[in-house]
Tab-separated table of C-alpha atoms in Angstrom:
chain	number	residue	atom	x	y	z
J	1	MET	CA	-60.058	87.185	145.885
J	2	HIS	CA	-57.377	86.687	148.546
J	3	ASP	CA	-54.128	87.198	146.588
J	4	ASN	CA	-52.019	90.093	147.956
J	5	PHE	CA	-51.178	92.651	145.264
J	6	PHE	CA	-47.665	93.224	146.637
J	7	GLU	CA	-46.919	89.528	147.201
J	8	ILE	CA	-47.570	88.698	143.521
J	9	GLY	CA	-45.150	91.501	142.277
J	10	GLY	CA	-47.059	94.745	142.605
J	11	ASP	CA	-45.361	98.036	143.512
J	12	SER	CA	-46.426	101.650	144.314
J	13	ILE	CA	-46.754	102.838	140.749
J	14	LEU	CA	-48.648	99.809	139.363
J	15	LEU	CA	-50.989	99.976	142.381
J	16	LEU	CA	-51.755	103.645	141.740
J	17	ARG	CA	-52.699	102.681	138.066
J	18	ALA	CA	-54.972	99.859	139.387
J	19	TRP	CA	-56.551	102.314	141.934
J	20	THR	CA	-57.287	104.813	139.235
J	21	ARG	CA	-58.815	102.106	136.937
J	22	MET	CA	-60.871	100.744	139.678
J	23	LYS	CA	-62.431	104.219	140.386
J	24	GLU	CA	-63.131	104.513	136.680
J	25	ILE	CA	-64.938	101.148	136.539
J	26	LEU	CA	-66.791	101.278	139.834
J	27	GLY	CA	-67.218	104.940	140.427
J	28	GLY	CA	-67.117	106.633	143.889
J	29	SER	CA	-64.316	108.286	145.722
J	30	MET	CA	-62.352	105.496	147.388
J	31	PRO	CA	-59.461	106.964	149.258
J	32	LEU	CA	-55.963	105.814	148.140
J	33	SER	CA	-55.240	104.709	151.595
J	34	ALA	CA	-58.254	102.372	151.667
J	35	PHE	CA	-57.100	100.705	148.421
J	36	LEU	CA	-53.428	100.350	149.462
J	37	SER	CA	-54.060	99.181	153.000
J	38	ARG	CA	-56.202	96.414	151.773
J	39	PRO	CA	-54.278	94.910	148.910
J	40	THR	CA	-56.689	91.958	148.279
J	41	ILE	CA	-60.053	92.016	146.578
J	42	SER	CA	-61.774	90.459	149.641
J	43	GLY	CA	-60.164	93.166	151.803
J	44	HIS	CA	-62.323	95.898	150.175
J	45	GLN	CA	-65.296	94.221	151.681
J	46	GLU	CA	-64.089	95.822	154.856
J	47	SER	CA	-64.556	99.534	155.712
J	48	THR	CA	-61.972	101.992	156.927
J	49	ASP	CA	-61.911	105.480	158.397
J	50	MET	CA	-58.271	106.088	157.821
J	51	PRO	CA	-57.292	109.553	156.569
J	52	ALA	CA	-56.826	109.479	152.722
J	53	ASN	CA	-53.089	110.150	152.840
J	54	ILE	CA	-52.283	107.502	155.503
J	55	ARG	CA	-51.703	103.757	154.881
J	56	ARG	CA	-51.514	100.983	157.309
J	57	LEU	CA	-48.575	98.915	155.996
J	58	ASN	CA	-48.808	95.766	158.296
J	59	ASP	CA	-51.364	93.907	160.280
J	60	ALA	CA	-50.170	94.647	163.752
J	61	PRO	CA	-53.062	94.871	166.348
J	62	SER	CA	-54.964	97.999	166.596
J	63	SER	CA	-53.642	98.303	170.197
J	64	ALA	CA	-50.037	98.167	169.048
J	65	PRO	CA	-47.806	101.284	169.185
J	66	ALA	CA	-47.452	103.171	166.006
J	67	LEU	CA	-44.527	104.275	163.744
J	68	PHE	CA	-45.309	106.930	161.207
J	69	CYS	CA	-43.103	106.935	158.065
J	70	LEU	CA	-42.933	110.198	156.037
J	71	HIS	CA	-42.846	109.789	152.242
J	72	PRO	CA	-39.836	110.645	149.957
J	73	GLY	CA	-40.031	113.060	147.010
J	74	PHE	CA	-42.806	111.411	144.824
J	75	GLY	CA	-45.194	111.246	147.776
J	76	LEU	CA	-45.538	107.413	148.109
J	77	SER	CA	-44.791	105.221	151.102
J	78	ASN	CA	-44.685	101.818	149.617
J	79	GLU	CA	-40.867	101.689	150.023
J	80	TYR	CA	-41.500	101.289	153.796
J	81	ARG	CA	-43.205	97.941	153.190
J	82	ALA	CA	-39.899	96.067	153.899
J	83	LEU	CA	-39.839	97.799	157.302
J	84	ALA	CA	-43.495	96.878	157.908
J	85	ALA	CA	-42.682	93.218	157.210
J	86	GLN	CA	-39.663	93.464	159.612
J	87	ALA	CA	-41.941	94.904	162.271
J	88	GLY	CA	-44.362	92.017	162.039
J	89	ARG	CA	-46.986	92.400	164.786
J	90	ASP	CA	-44.609	94.083	167.262
J	91	PHE	CA	-45.806	97.652	166.244
J	92	ALA	CA	-47.911	99.206	163.612
J	93	VAL	CA	-46.328	100.844	160.613
J	94	PHE	CA	-48.226	103.739	158.912
J	95	GLY	CA	-47.126	105.364	155.680
J	96	VAL	CA	-47.863	109.044	155.380
J	97	GLU	CA	-48.274	110.034	151.700
J	98	SER	CA	-48.965	113.107	149.557
J	99	PRO	CA	-52.569	114.151	149.563
J	100	ILE	CA	-52.226	114.884	145.832
J	101	HIS	CA	-52.415	111.131	145.089
J	102	SER	CA	-56.068	111.278	146.275
J	103	ASP	CA	-56.890	114.877	145.653
J	104	PRO	CA	-54.923	116.329	142.729
J	105	ALA	CA	-55.940	119.850	143.555
J	106	TRP	CA	-54.428	119.742	147.078
J	107	THR	CA	-51.501	122.010	147.818
J	108	ALA	CA	-49.533	123.531	150.737
J	109	SER	CA	-48.073	127.015	151.189
J	110	SER	CA	-44.942	126.029	153.149
J	111	MET	CA	-43.072	123.117	154.707
J	112	GLN	CA	-44.631	124.081	158.047
J	113	ALA	CA	-48.224	124.065	156.568
J	114	LEU	CA	-47.398	120.619	154.975
J	115	ALA	CA	-46.236	119.276	158.319
J	116	ALA	CA	-49.312	120.761	160.205
J	117	HIS	CA	-51.618	119.027	157.688
J	118	TYR	CA	-49.860	115.631	158.135
J	119	LEU	CA	-49.736	115.918	161.924
J	120	ALA	CA	-53.527	116.591	161.959
J	121	THR	CA	-54.173	113.308	159.940
J	122	ILE	CA	-51.577	111.440	162.179
J	123	ARG	CA	-53.524	112.491	165.153
J	124	LYS	CA	-56.689	111.021	163.686
J	125	VAL	CA	-54.896	107.697	163.837
J	126	GLN	CA	-53.075	108.375	167.094
J	127	PRO	CA	-54.621	111.204	169.041
J	128	GLN	CA	-51.912	111.401	171.729
J	129	GLY	CA	-48.273	110.820	172.134
J	130	PRO	CA	-45.703	109.581	172.457
J	131	TYR	CA	-45.075	109.741	168.731
J	132	ARG	CA	-42.523	107.832	166.572
J	133	LEU	CA	-41.513	109.393	163.411
J	134	ILE	CA	-38.947	108.499	160.555
J	135	GLY	CA	-38.420	110.069	157.242
J	136	TRP	CA	-36.306	109.072	154.281
J	137	SER	CA	-35.058	111.677	151.874
J	138	PHE	CA	-37.498	114.488	151.593
J	139	GLY	CA	-39.470	112.794	154.302
J	140	GLY	CA	-36.729	113.521	156.762
J	141	TRP	CA	-37.270	117.272	156.554
J	142	VAL	CA	-41.070	116.690	156.897
J	143	ALA	CA	-40.433	114.411	159.976
J	144	LEU	CA	-38.436	117.198	161.626
J	145	GLU	CA	-41.140	119.822	161.070
J	146	ILE	CA	-43.806	117.460	162.521
J	147	ALA	CA	-41.521	116.810	165.471
J	148	LYS	CA	-41.195	120.531	166.020
J	149	LEU	CA	-44.955	120.944	166.123
J	150	ILE	CA	-45.368	117.983	168.546
J	151	LYS	CA	-42.636	119.343	170.865
J	152	ALA	CA	-44.360	122.712	170.864
J	153	SER	CA	-47.825	121.349	171.592
J	154	ALA	CA	-49.567	120.648	174.841
J	155	ASP	CA	-48.945	116.972	174.364
J	156	GLY	CA	-45.201	117.364	173.463
J	157	GLN	CA	-44.322	113.669	173.620
J	158	LEU	CA	-41.806	112.266	171.213
J	159	ALA	CA	-40.484	108.729	171.585
J	160	LEU	CA	-38.394	108.499	168.421
J	161	VAL	CA	-37.301	110.688	165.500
J	162	GLY	CA	-35.263	109.194	162.726
J	163	LEU	CA	-33.794	110.575	159.459
J	164	VAL	CA	-32.779	108.322	156.744
J	165	ASP	CA	-30.351	109.763	154.020
J	166	THR	CA	-31.638	113.357	154.591
J	167	GLU	CA	-28.997	115.950	154.234
J	168	PRO	CA	-28.983	119.056	156.446
J	169	CYS	CA	-29.149	121.383	153.584
J	170	THR	CA	-29.606	125.177	154.119
J	171	ASP	CA	-29.795	126.235	150.405
J	172	PHE	CA	-31.727	124.041	148.023
J	173	ARG	CA	-31.223	126.237	145.044
J	174	PRO	CA	-28.208	124.358	143.543
J	175	PHE	CA	-30.409	121.183	143.494
J	176	ALA	CA	-33.446	122.780	141.829
J	177	LYS	CA	-34.687	121.187	138.516
J	178	THR	CA	-36.477	123.011	135.718
J	179	ALA	CA	-39.913	121.898	134.682
J	180	ALA	CA	-38.417	120.147	131.735
J	181	GLU	CA	-35.949	118.318	133.923
J	182	TRP	CA	-38.667	117.113	136.203
J	183	ARG	CA	-40.751	115.833	133.267
J	184	ASP	CA	-37.700	113.874	132.202
J	185	ALA	CA	-37.256	112.437	135.721
J	186	VAL	CA	-40.929	111.339	135.903
J	187	ALA	CA	-40.774	110.017	132.316
J	188	ASN	CA	-37.673	108.006	133.114
J	189	GLU	CA	-39.299	106.448	136.186
J	190	LEU	CA	-42.504	105.579	134.391
J	191	ALA	CA	-40.577	104.075	131.407
J	192	ARG	CA	-38.516	101.960	133.765
J	193	LEU	CA	-41.850	100.646	135.133
J	194	ASP	CA	-43.410	100.254	131.633
J	195	LEU	CA	-45.999	102.861	132.388
J	196	ALA	CA	-44.840	105.569	129.893
J	197	ASN	CA	-48.372	106.064	128.619
J	198	ASP	CA	-50.009	106.680	131.886
J	199	LEU	CA	-50.502	110.412	131.506
J	200	ALA	CA	-52.710	110.980	134.548
J	201	LEU	CA	-50.111	109.338	136.871
J	202	SER	CA	-47.288	111.337	135.208
J	203	GLU	CA	-49.068	114.516	135.946
J	204	ARG	CA	-49.652	113.563	139.544
J	205	LEU	CA	-46.025	112.756	140.101
J	206	LEU	CA	-44.988	115.861	138.406
J	207	SER	CA	-47.277	118.079	140.582
J	208	ILE	CA	-45.965	116.417	143.726
J	209	ALA	CA	-42.325	116.793	142.782
J	210	THR	CA	-42.638	120.463	141.698
J	211	LEU	CA	-44.699	121.341	144.900
J	212	HIS	CA	-41.949	119.739	147.112
J	213	GLN	CA	-39.331	121.628	145.302
J	214	SER	CA	-41.049	124.895	145.644
J	215	LEU	CA	-41.554	124.263	149.386
J	216	LEU	CA	-37.854	123.457	149.860
J	217	LEU	CA	-36.790	126.542	147.991
J	218	ASP	CA	-38.622	128.614	150.635
J	219	TYR	CA	-37.507	126.477	153.477
J	220	SER	CA	-35.146	127.610	156.136
J	221	LEU	CA	-33.649	124.763	158.208
J	222	LYS	CA	-33.014	125.962	161.790
J	223	PRO	CA	-31.801	124.442	165.049
J	224	VAL	CA	-34.343	122.804	167.112
J	225	SER	CA	-34.218	121.090	170.535
J	226	LEU	CA	-36.393	118.021	170.474
J	227	GLY	CA	-35.591	116.760	174.026
J	228	LEU	CA	-34.274	113.478	172.695
J	229	LYS	CA	-31.489	112.093	170.487
J	230	THR	CA	-32.288	111.986	166.813
J	231	HIS	CA	-31.182	108.984	164.989
J	232	VAL	CA	-29.559	109.484	161.562
J	233	TRP	CA	-28.628	106.854	158.977
J	234	TRP	CA	-26.541	107.485	155.894
J	235	ALA	CA	-26.210	105.392	152.736
J	236	GLU	CA	-22.645	104.439	152.143
J	237	ALA	CA	-22.807	105.795	148.641
J	238	THR	CA	-23.955	109.270	149.971
J	239	THR	CA	-20.977	109.484	152.435
J	240	SER	CA	-18.605	108.333	149.806
J	241	PHE	CA	-19.887	110.973	147.325
J	242	HIS	CA	-19.303	113.830	149.760
J	243	ARG	CA	-16.009	112.522	151.052
J	244	ARG	CA	-14.612	112.449	147.550
J	245	ARG	CA	-15.464	116.144	147.284
J	246	GLY	CA	-13.970	117.049	150.615
J	247	GLN	CA	-17.456	117.646	152.075
J	248	ALA	CA	-17.347	115.183	155.087
J	249	ASN	CA	-18.780	117.902	157.347
J	250	TYR	CA	-21.770	118.482	155.055
J	251	LEU	CA	-23.525	115.573	156.490
J	252	ASP	CA	-23.274	116.804	160.232
J	253	TRP	CA	-26.679	117.457	161.821
J	254	THR	CA	-25.344	118.404	165.206
J	255	ALA	CA	-25.553	122.189	164.617
J	256	PHE	CA	-29.343	121.681	163.843
J	257	LEU	CA	-30.176	119.181	166.632
J	258	PRO	CA	-28.623	120.348	169.892
J	259	SER	CA	-30.365	117.555	171.826
J	260	GLY	CA	-27.914	115.185	170.136
J	261	THR	CA	-27.703	112.810	167.302
J	262	ALA	CA	-26.789	109.140	166.845
J	263	SER	CA	-25.386	108.633	163.291
J	264	SER	CA	-24.773	105.410	161.426
J	265	ILE	CA	-23.498	104.526	157.902
J	266	VAL	CA	-25.375	101.710	156.306
J	267	HIS	CA	-22.794	99.754	154.247
J	268	ASP	CA	-23.578	98.435	150.718
J	269	SER	CA	-26.320	100.915	150.331
J	270	SER	CA	-27.324	103.852	148.068
J	271	HIS	CA	-29.879	106.691	148.478
J	272	GLY	CA	-32.325	104.755	146.465
J	273	ASP	CA	-32.261	101.372	148.273
J	274	ILE	CA	-31.097	102.249	151.919
J	275	ILE	CA	-34.735	102.030	153.004
J	276	LYS	CA	-34.929	98.318	152.291
J	277	ASN	CA	-31.362	97.611	153.575
J	278	PRO	CA	-31.460	94.684	156.188
J	279	THR	CA	-29.089	96.479	158.387
J	280	LEU	CA	-31.252	99.565	158.577
J	281	LEU	CA	-34.404	97.407	159.093
J	282	ARG	CA	-32.770	95.650	162.057
J	283	ASP	CA	-31.771	98.939	163.571
J	284	LEU	CA	-35.124	100.485	163.234
J	285	HIS	CA	-36.841	97.490	164.548
J	286	ALA	CA	-34.644	97.460	167.640
J	287	LEU	CA	-35.022	101.178	168.259
J	288	VAL	CA	-38.769	101.266	167.898
J	289	THR	CA	-39.116	98.199	170.135
J	290	LYS	CA	-36.764	99.901	172.770
J	291	SER	CA	-38.922	103.019	172.639
J	292	LEU	CA	-42.145	101.137	173.584
């Protein structure tokens, strides 16, 4: 009844499968956020009014300041649980996920529309600023678009914007995958997790990945003044990759963030594991605490 799903070895993909099976058995329309934010059986005796695409990742007091973490490419935020554990009860950590995980028909017409929808759900959790946002990989671009909307609003209060291994790319066409390549990428991930036969989950991940790619192909990254310094962290493997190709300047965000940047290289990290790196977690904890 009280065993925590994640503490006994569960992860994002396995939990999605369990959520799908629970709905099949019990019926109803339990939001994914409700299932994920209460990873014990007894926890489902409690109610929640959290938006379906937002997950509370730690048990900080309801009065604690919030940090909103924007999902990477497959639309899940479970990778931020290490940060949530680092935060303890000092501040609340919320994961912002793709609505497709709870509503497969959901879509967005642009990165700006995606950001507007996410901001609307964030404001249901925190109606007023100052806001704290971080985004890893694809989530970095989304975090920037949300920050732009906040800055342009009547509220306009930003306390922290962080980008984790998100490149300042202006042309995504060289990185585009075909439908077959995306199917292979999804299949490889599910096979690694021994979930190769979960066709429903495979289709959801494919829908999310292809939607995000189509949004990026139409996306134009432009300079924006946010009124505060944006913090940028790079995985050591990412910087090494571009340095070997003579592309050291490729990772420079200063042309797009005239309010200033503070960049750091996280040693002994790759794009896939930087979000759990102890150095990054300590940096983020210190920055969020300082912004309170």
